[in-house]
Amino acid sequence: MLLGEHKLALKTEAFALSPRFEGIDSLGLYLHVPFCRQICPYCPYNKELFHVVLAERYTEALLKEIDRYSAILGGLPVTSFYIGGGTPTTMLHTGLPGILDHIYRRFNMQCGIHMESHPNDLSPANLSTIVAMGVEHLSMGIEALQDRHLRTLCRPYSAAEAQAVIARAVEKGFECVNVDLIFALPDQTHEELELAARVLIELGVDQIAAYPLFRFPYTQWAQLAQQHHYRSYGLLQKRRMLRVLEQAFYGAGYARTSVWAFTKAGSPKYCSVTVPLYLGLGASAGSYLRDIFYLNTFNPEAYIQALTDGRMPIALSLELSERMQMAGWLYWRIYETRFSKEDFERRFHLPLDAVYGRYLRLLSFLGLLTEGEDEVVLTDAGAYWLHTVQDLFSIDYISKLWGTSRQTPWPAEIRL
Ligand SMILES: C[S@@+](CC[C@H](N)C(=O)[O-])C[C@H]1O[C@@H](n2cnc3c(N)ncnc32)[C@H](O)[C@@H]1O
Ligand code: SF4
């Protein structure tokens, strides 16, 4: 049960797209690149091995999807743009520059680009290509800074190579360089974590997104963990590890800017979507348009086929009641760790206190957030409990939704 809704099911029902964009004054854009040069055993994302021919056909399909939306969007301002994956940098020389060019011609883009990358793709020449493409915020999946943990995760580089790549990216002058770090790795010590944080701070990284290792049942990690007897960490152990990171980053002048992320004072934040409503392009991309959430098919071949046949690649959708929209809005704003009550009222024409006042008072009483006249701010304890709730519930939801969608290109229905 989700905040008053008795069941949540994504279905295949057809719906008219154009009316869903009416009344929207700005949008975020997400582009999914479902290719990687290797498949990491712990990774839940929608991806498969990179092949040039498939990437070229995927590019053609994306151009068609962009054209379809451009006819609907007209001049609607796009105020944030995120390229995620998989590994977007696999397509750096196969399609990506042309796709971006098409997007900037067809949509009213009023923003720079945030993009994910793999450390092994960040040669000096590739970094220059990335800057030339208009990427201002670059994220890289470093994951760990000790060789033994990189080996456990099957990452194809050493800690020394990772540090060299980070230094190169920082020198390049991006507005924001984000490094992803995974903690709660098998046998990881507090000293190792502290050392990793210190290295990142010294290298001048703008933001660090630190996630505990989530165990998705449909990834290969489950088998590996059994085979190597990797033990799971308890809640308190993970809390202590996160505290080691918090202390290191706060001590160096970084502030928490989302449940997972610590950003250096004066640096802009790196994040996936900065506006509440967004449009997703590509296989498995999701779109959230006020009263509907929908997902494209996860399978790149099915995605390409649909667009080649002149159909939209939408596989599943979920109509959102006013109550669900409010709950979704609140969840994502809390996730960003601070928000204004006035923004809620502007969006839903109801005071936040009238809808969620007693829940906020309870969370405030428990020390999980602080409430001012207008601003609500998540505390460190609140951020940790949000981690935990995510760990318990959303992994289950994501596993059902992503696990099924990866197996079946056009599922009839997925009940969460
Ligand atoms: C799309 S990847 C980043 C870009 C690129 N593909 C790479 O691996 O370098 C997104 C990030 O999600 C995080 N991630 C993936 N699987 C995870 C898991 N099971 N638990 C925690 N974090 C995970 C990693 O930090 C990873 O860098
Ligand atoms: S962690 Fe990155 S490189 Fe590894 S499979 Fe996932 S998306 Fe691909």
Coordinates of C-alpha atoms and ligand atoms in Angstrom, one line a residue, residues 42-45 85-87 116-119 141 143 155 180 182 211-214 216, ligand 1:
Y42 CA 26.2 -5.9 -8.9
C43 CA 24.6 -3.4 -11.3
P44 CA 20.8 -3.2 -11.6
Y45 CA 20.6 -0.8 -14.5
G85 CA 23.0 4.6 -18.5
G86 CA 24.5 2.1 -18.9
T87 CA 27.5 4.1 -20.0
E116 CA 27.5 9.9 -16.6
S117 CA 30.8 8.3 -17.7
H118 CA 33.1 5.3 -17.1
P119 CA 36.6 6.1 -15.9
G141 CA 31.6 5.6 -11.5
E143 CA 33.2 3.1 -6.8
R155 CA 36.1 -2.9 -12.1
D180 CA 30.3 7.8 -7.4
I182 CA 30.1 2.5 -3.2
Y211 CA 25.8 4.6 -2.0
P212 CA 25.8 1.5 0.2
L213 CA 26.1 -1.6 -2.0
F214 CA 22.5 -2.6 -2.8
F216 CA 19.4 -6.6 -6.3
Ligands
LIG1 C1 25.2 4.1 -14.6 S1 26.5 3.8 -13.4 C2 27.8 5.0 -13.6 C3 28.4 5.2 -14.9 C4 29.3 4.0 -15.5 N1 28.4 3.1 -16.1 C5 30.2 3.4 -14.6 O1 29.9 2.3 -14.2 O2 31.2 4.0 -14.3 C6 25.7 4.4 -12.0 C7 26.2 4.2 -10.6 O3 25.3 3.5 -9.8 C8 26.0 2.9 -8.7 N2 25.6 1.5 -8.5 C9 25.4 0.6 -9.5 N3 25.0 -0.6 -8.9 C10 24.9 -0.4 -7.6 C11 24.5 -1.2 -6.5 N4 24.2 -2.4 -6.6 N5 24.6 -0.6 -5.2 C12 25.0 0.7 -5.1 N6 25.3 1.5 -6.1 C13 25.3 1.0 -7.3 C14 27.5 3.0 -9.0 O4 28.0 3.9 -8.1 C15 27.5 3.5 -10.4 O5 28.6 4.3 -10.6

